Amino acid sequence: MPTASDFERLLRGASLRVTAPRIAVLSAVHEHPHADTDSIIGVVRQNLGAVSHQAVYDVLRALTGAGLLRRIEPQGSVARYEARVGDNHHHVVCRSCGAIADVDCSVGAAPCLDASDDHGFVIDEAEVIYWGTCPECTTAAKSS
Amino acid sequence: MPTASDFERLLRGASLRVTAPRIAVLSAVHEHPHADTDSIIGVVRQNLGAVSHQAVYDVLRALTGAGLLRRIEPQGSVARYEARVGDNHHHVVCRSCGAIADVDCSVGAAPCLDASDDHGFVIDEAEVIYWGTCPECTTAAKSS
DNA sequence: TCAGTAACTTGACTCGCTCAAGAAAAGGCG
DNA sequence: CGCCTTTTCTTGAGCGAGTCAAGTTACTGA
């Protein structure tokens, strides 16, 4: 797990000012991958004390814009954030409980970047979401 | 373009009662693929006169649940609906203007259904969203 | 150290959508 | 056909995630 000074380096590398809320948000997302905004606010407040929700929203947007965080929002879920960026991995989402897990790309680094007919669009990213049932929910469904 | 009696048959096939709002919503989505809820409400009201927004929401949910419509909601966009169901096609979304176009699956009918490591999840669907820039926005960006 | 700008606080507000209760109408049955 | 049950629609309030705006605070580079 990276330390506060690692996060500071990340921020400076992105030409962002180093502030306590930013360090705390980065740290929270590293510790809790796929956490929603509310949980992140909770974790940040545990570490820093009072922090406005607006600050967290701002920080999340700044960090996402700078490429330090990635925002994901599967249908029916609120926005979630993760710190694993730049490796083009995907996600599998449980239809039953909403759990999210990481999935490496099965076809190499930048997989399905060719659509069969792209309608003239210039495509720069392919985002894949696998839908299914997580082990816990599968077990629960069988036993019921 | 299907007629009202085609839609009636669709509804009966799904054991749903046949009502004017439902026919109108089905028709609106067929005519305007990828339309958001608000536009659908507008089209429905043009054809039927006064219809409550709640009715449209209910109808959209019923039809989506019955598999007659598909709901898509790319990040940063409100919910949109389309009538093309059951053929596992995907979408390309313009980052600049939000335009959506259909893309057939490049790897066959049910493509990337294997994740490299599925974490024990039972996966039943892979949803792919291509991100890029549409022809109009590409042209606009060059000329500016 | 100081100035200037970026970031944070506070609080109101918007938007998409849902909840709830009652009225209307679809469709099975006599 | 006309009644009865159940589903669907209307009306109107309400909720939650996120945004906007104005003013204060505090990084950072000179």
GROMACS .gro file of N, CA and C (backbone and C1' of nucleotides) in nm, chain A residues 17 19 21-22 51-52 54-55 59, chain C residues 4-12:
model
   90
   17ARG      N    1  -0.217   2.060  -0.673
   17ARG     CA    2  -0.171   2.101  -0.541
   17ARG      C    3  -0.190   1.987  -0.441
   19THR      N    4  -0.294   1.864  -0.099
   19THR     CA    5  -0.374   1.904   0.017
   19THR      C    6  -0.416   1.779   0.093
   21PRO      N    7  -0.715   1.678   0.198
   21PRO     CA    8  -0.828   1.602   0.142
   21PRO      C    9  -0.786   1.515   0.024
   22ARG      N   10  -0.697   1.564  -0.058
   22ARG     CA   11  -0.657   1.485  -0.176
   22ARG      C   12  -0.580   1.361  -0.136
   51VAL      N   13  -1.473   1.713   0.668
   51VAL     CA   14  -1.442   1.749   0.530
   51VAL      C   15  -1.576   1.760   0.459
   52SER      N   16  -1.594   1.865   0.384
   52SER     CA   17  -1.723   1.883   0.317
   52SER      C   18  -1.739   1.781   0.205
   54GLN      N   19  -1.866   1.839  -0.069
   54GLN     CA   20  -1.830   1.909  -0.192
   54GLN      C   21  -1.680   1.894  -0.221
   55ALA      N   22  -1.599   1.902  -0.118
   55ALA     CA   23  -1.454   1.887  -0.136
   55ALA      C   24  -1.424   1.750  -0.195
   59VAL      N   25  -1.246   1.677  -0.541
   59VAL     CA   26  -1.122   1.602  -0.547
   59VAL      C   27  -1.138   1.482  -0.640
  292DG       P   28  -0.105   4.009  -0.682
  292DG     O5'   29  -0.139   3.861  -0.733
  292DG     C5'   30  -0.036   3.786  -0.800
  292DG     C4'   31  -0.087   3.645  -0.824
  292DG     C3'   32  -0.232   3.641  -0.873
  292DG     O3'   33  -0.240   3.540  -0.972
  292DG     C1'   34  -0.213   3.514  -0.676
  293DT       P   35  -0.367   3.530  -1.067
  293DT     O5'   36  -0.394   3.373  -1.066
  293DT     C5'   37  -0.284   3.284  -1.048
  293DT     C4'   38  -0.329   3.164  -0.966
  293DT     C3'   39  -0.464   3.107  -1.010
  293DT     O3'   40  -0.447   2.969  -1.030
  293DT     C1'   41  -0.457   3.132  -0.775
  294DA       P   42  -0.547   2.883  -1.114
  294DA     O5'   43  -0.558   2.752  -1.025
  294DA     C5'   44  -0.439   2.701  -0.964
  294DA     C4'   45  -0.476   2.629  -0.835
  294DA     C3'   46  -0.595   2.533  -0.849
  294DA     O3'   47  -0.557   2.413  -0.785
  294DA     C1'   48  -0.635   2.688  -0.675
  295DA       P   49  -0.652   2.291  -0.774
  295DA     O5'   50  -0.713   2.308  -0.627
  295DA     C5'   51  -0.624   2.305  -0.515
  295DA     C4'   52  -0.703   2.318  -0.389
  295DA     C3'   53  -0.822   2.223  -0.377
  295DA     O3'   54  -0.817   2.166  -0.248
  295DA     C1'   55  -0.890   2.444  -0.336
  296DC       P   56  -0.921   2.062  -0.194
  296DC     O5'   57  -1.007   2.153  -0.096
  296DC     C5'   58  -0.949   2.192   0.028
  296DC     C4'   59  -1.050   2.271   0.108
  296DC     C3'   60  -1.178   2.195   0.141
  296DC     O3'   61  -1.200   2.201   0.281
  296DC     C1'   62  -1.227   2.407   0.044
  297DT       P   63  -1.339   2.147   0.344
  297DT     O5'   64  -1.424   2.282   0.350
  297DT     C5'   65  -1.385   2.386   0.439
  297DT     C4'   66  -1.503   2.478   0.466
  297DT     C3'   67  -1.632   2.409   0.510
  297DT     O3'   68  -1.688   2.485   0.616
  297DT     C1'   69  -1.672   2.538   0.315
  298DT       P   70  -1.805   2.423   0.706
  298DT     O5'   71  -1.933   2.504   0.658
  298DT     C5'   72  -1.919   2.641   0.616
  298DT     C4'   73  -2.044   2.685   0.541
  298DT     C3'   74  -2.173   2.609   0.571
  298DT     O3'   75  -2.269   2.704   0.612
  298DT     C1'   76  -2.141   2.631   0.337
  299DG       P   77  -2.410   2.662   0.674
  299DG     O5'   78  -2.503   2.672   0.546
  299DG     C5'   79  -2.507   2.794   0.471
  299DG     C4'   80  -2.588   2.771   0.346
  299DG     C3'   81  -2.711   2.679   0.365
  299DG     O3'   82  -2.817   2.734   0.290
  299DG     C1'   83  -2.585   2.602   0.188
  300DA       P   84  -2.968   2.689   0.310
  300DA     O5'   85  -3.028   2.734   0.171
  300DA     C5'   86  -2.969   2.844   0.101
  300DA     C4'   87  -2.964   2.814  -0.048
  300DA     C3'   88  -3.095   2.757  -0.103
  300DA     O3'   89  -3.125   2.823  -0.224
  300DA     C1'   90  -2.916   2.616  -0.161
   0.00000   0.00000   0.00000
